[in-house]
Each structure stands twice: as structure tokens, then as C-alpha cells.
């Protein structure tokens, strides 16, 4: 765990993501660099936007806010923003990214509660049985109607 902006602790994990360039490129925008720091005292390159139906969105692993550490084996440390853009443009059709995901820490057991309220019932616990009952009633009605 490492403390990031504002003293908030994050779990950091790294992953290699291989993308194939599509008609609209790799399908994401970046921010950062030594000349355009996105996070104070950090010259890293970050994903600012995932474009809908682009290569990154279709793959699903790259997320807004992820830090890109390497492109095709080249580290992105202490680079000007425009140099990183040029590196992406000349990276070829198959592009390998080493990224760092920042995940908020899990304090204690993970539980999903509706609307984040303690004791709230998750929506799925209401919808699933409700839909099952509705489907059974429709089936019974149609069966009954056929016999009459």
C-alpha cells in the first residue's frame, strides 16, 4: 500500500495489456509527462479517457486513471507529453502496455449494499426473485389459457 494524493492509501497492481490498434487507434487518451504533470510531483503518463468501442474499451482491462509505465518495452519515465504521443503513434499495430492500476484498499470483508447504506438490501436480492415469480405467473397464465 502506498499513500497517494491527499494521504489516501491505494493498492497498486501492475498488468501487461496487449492491444491491437483499431480503426480509431488504441481507443484512449493520455495526460501527463514532465511538461504537463497530471499528479503533483509525478511525471508519469495516465489514461484520461477510454473511448467507447475503441480497442481499449473492447479489451476492458485498461481503466481511466491507470498509469502507463511502458509501451512496447520502452519506459515512459521523464518524457515530454508530445514524445509519448509520438511513441504511441509509431508503436505499430500490436501494442504492449505495462500499466499500474490504483485500487482503493478493502478494509475488512467486502460487502455490497444497495445505495451504500448499512443494512440496505442489494437490488439483485429483490429483482431476481421478483423476475422469477413474474415469469412463473406468465407461464402459468399461458398454460391455463391454452386449456380453456
Tab-separated table of C-alpha atoms in Angstrom:
chain	number	residue	atom	x	y	z
A	1	UNK	CA	0.000	0.000	0.000
A	2	UNK	CA	1.301	3.426	-0.903
A	3	UNK	CA	-0.056	6.805	0.064
A	4	UNK	CA	-1.088	8.888	-2.944
A	5	UNK	CA	-2.698	12.332	-3.288
A	6	UNK	CA	-4.232	13.683	-0.107
A	7	UNK	CA	-2.965	10.865	2.099
A	8	UNK	CA	-5.389	8.324	0.610
A	9	UNK	CA	-3.933	4.810	0.568
A	10	UNK	CA	-4.214	2.765	-2.624
A	11	UNK	CA	-3.347	-0.783	-3.532
A	12	UNK	CA	-1.148	-0.806	-6.622
A	13	UNK	CA	-1.094	-3.647	-9.113
A	14	UNK	CA	0.709	-3.937	-12.436
A	15	UNK	CA	-0.502	-5.688	-15.546
A	16	UNK	CA	0.644	-6.149	-19.132
A	17	UNK	CA	-2.131	-5.391	-21.617
A	18	UNK	CA	-1.690	-6.231	-25.300
A	19	UNK	CA	-3.909	-4.252	-27.658
A	20	UNK	CA	-4.402	-4.375	-31.411
A	21	UNK	CA	-4.813	-0.957	-32.977
A	22	UNK	CA	-8.308	-0.483	-34.419
A	23	UNK	CA	-9.782	1.989	-36.918
A	24	UNK	CA	-9.709	4.739	-34.272
A	25	UNK	CA	-6.279	3.841	-32.902
A	26	UNK	CA	-5.879	2.311	-29.456
A	27	UNK	CA	-9.029	3.977	-28.157
A	28	UNK	CA	-7.818	6.053	-25.234
A	29	UNK	CA	-6.397	9.478	-24.375
A	30	UNK	CA	-3.442	10.239	-22.123
A	31	UNK	CA	-2.314	13.058	-19.836
A	32	UNK	CA	0.955	13.717	-18.056
A	33	UNK	CA	4.656	13.957	-18.827
A	34	UNK	CA	7.454	16.091	-17.423
A	35	UNK	CA	5.956	19.184	-19.049
A	36	UNK	CA	2.301	18.504	-18.128
A	37	UNK	CA	2.197	16.829	-14.726
A	38	UNK	CA	-1.200	15.285	-14.095
A	39	UNK	CA	-0.395	14.482	-10.454
A	40	UNK	CA	1.821	16.837	-8.475
A	41	UNK	CA	5.461	15.609	-8.304
A	42	UNK	CA	4.695	12.753	-10.726
A	43	UNK	CA	5.844	12.941	-14.354
A	44	UNK	CA	4.003	9.718	-15.257
A	45	UNK	CA	1.585	9.160	-18.113
A	46	UNK	CA	-2.035	8.443	-17.167
A	47	UNK	CA	-5.127	7.290	-19.064
A	48	UNK	CA	-7.550	10.226	-19.070
A	49	UNK	CA	-10.333	8.774	-21.212
A	50	UNK	CA	-11.338	5.410	-22.681
A	51	UNK	CA	-13.138	5.865	-25.989
A	52	UNK	CA	-16.367	3.911	-26.410
A	53	UNK	CA	-15.979	0.877	-28.712
A	54	UNK	CA	-12.233	1.514	-29.110
A	55	UNK	CA	-9.575	-1.190	-28.764
A	56	UNK	CA	-9.026	-0.439	-25.047
A	57	UNK	CA	-12.769	-0.427	-24.247
A	58	UNK	CA	-13.339	-3.705	-26.090
A	59	UNK	CA	-10.446	-5.318	-24.186
A	60	UNK	CA	-11.853	-3.977	-20.904
A	61	UNK	CA	-8.748	-4.069	-18.689
A	62	UNK	CA	-7.356	-0.548	-19.161
A	63	UNK	CA	-9.186	1.973	-16.976
A	64	UNK	CA	-9.277	5.751	-16.706
A	65	UNK	CA	-6.694	6.785	-14.108
A	66	UNK	CA	-4.313	3.892	-14.857
A	67	UNK	CA	-0.637	4.864	-15.072
A	68	UNK	CA	1.148	3.639	-18.215
A	69	UNK	CA	4.649	2.537	-17.271
A	70	UNK	CA	5.894	1.074	-20.582
A	71	UNK	CA	4.930	0.926	-24.259
A	72	UNK	CA	6.392	-1.999	-26.224
A	73	UNK	CA	9.124	-2.372	-23.584
A	74	UNK	CA	10.085	1.331	-23.531
A	75	UNK	CA	9.783	3.029	-20.133
A	76	UNK	CA	7.824	6.281	-20.070
A	77	UNK	CA	9.829	7.863	-17.236
A	78	UNK	CA	10.707	11.565	-17.529
A	79	UNK	CA	9.346	12.033	-21.053
A	80	UNK	CA	7.696	15.066	-22.603
A	81	UNK	CA	3.986	14.565	-23.299
A	82	UNK	CA	4.444	15.030	-27.053
A	83	UNK	CA	7.249	12.417	-27.155
A	84	UNK	CA	4.918	9.885	-25.533
A	85	UNK	CA	2.182	10.728	-28.063
A	86	UNK	CA	4.687	10.147	-30.891
A	87	UNK	CA	5.777	6.871	-29.293
A	88	UNK	CA	2.156	5.670	-29.271
A	89	UNK	CA	1.608	6.774	-32.872
A	90	UNK	CA	4.674	4.876	-34.094
A	91	UNK	CA	4.136	1.786	-31.896
A	92	UNK	CA	2.684	-0.356	-34.689
A	93	UNK	CA	-0.486	-2.413	-34.913
A	94	UNK	CA	0.190	-4.618	-31.861
A	95	UNK	CA	0.960	-2.586	-28.753
A	96	UNK	CA	2.041	-3.952	-25.385
A	97	UNK	CA	1.364	-1.743	-22.364
A	98	UNK	CA	2.624	-2.225	-18.815
A	99	UNK	CA	0.136	-0.386	-16.638
A	100	UNK	CA	-0.313	0.299	-12.959
A	101	UNK	CA	-3.842	0.150	-11.595
A	102	UNK	CA	-4.707	2.082	-8.423
A	103	UNK	CA	-7.370	0.340	-6.374
A	104	UNK	CA	-8.838	1.684	-3.129
A	105	UNK	CA	-7.983	-0.628	-0.230
A	106	UNK	CA	-10.544	-3.101	1.042
A	107	UNK	CA	-10.993	-2.612	4.782
A	108	UNK	CA	-12.414	-5.813	6.188
A	109	UNK	CA	-14.697	-8.189	4.324
A	110	UNK	CA	-16.177	-6.857	1.133
A	111	UNK	CA	-19.931	-6.498	1.190
A	112	UNK	CA	-22.110	-4.917	-1.418
A	113	UNK	CA	-25.017	-2.975	-0.021
A	114	UNK	CA	-27.651	-1.111	-2.005
A	115	UNK	CA	-27.007	2.645	-2.080
A	116	UNK	CA	-24.099	2.169	0.333
A	117	UNK	CA	-26.422	2.228	3.341
A	118	UNK	CA	-25.767	-0.171	6.220
A	119	UNK	CA	-28.419	-2.843	6.278
A	120	UNK	CA	-29.754	-1.969	2.830
A	121	UNK	CA	-30.915	-4.897	0.705
A	122	UNK	CA	-28.947	-5.353	-2.547
A	123	UNK	CA	-31.123	-4.700	-5.583
A	124	UNK	CA	-30.372	-8.147	-7.059
A	125	UNK	CA	-31.936	-9.805	-3.989
A	126	UNK	CA	-35.213	-8.103	-4.882
A	127	UNK	CA	-35.097	-8.251	-8.677
A	128	UNK	CA	-34.058	-11.879	-9.200
A	129	UNK	CA	-36.830	-13.485	-7.098
A	130	UNK	CA	-39.319	-10.900	-8.398
A	131	UNK	CA	-38.481	-11.725	-12.012
A	132	UNK	CA	-38.658	-15.456	-11.278
A	133	UNK	CA	-42.128	-15.048	-9.748
A	134	UNK	CA	-43.291	-12.895	-12.666
A	135	UNK	CA	-42.002	-15.428	-15.221
A	136	UNK	CA	-43.774	-18.261	-13.352
A	137	UNK	CA	-47.052	-16.331	-13.298
A	138	UNK	CA	-46.845	-15.573	-17.030
A	139	UNK	CA	-46.082	-19.230	-17.777
A	140	UNK	CA	-48.978	-20.423	-15.584
A	141	UNK	CA	-51.358	-17.915	-17.185
A	142	UNK	CA	-50.394	-19.002	-20.716
A	143	UNK	CA	-50.759	-22.706	-19.805
A	144	UNK	CA	-54.143	-22.065	-18.180
A	145	UNK	CA	-55.324	-20.027	-21.192
A	146	UNK	CA	-54.456	-22.826	-23.601
A	147	UNK	CA	-56.611	-25.310	-21.652
A	148	UNK	CA	-59.707	-23.091	-21.580
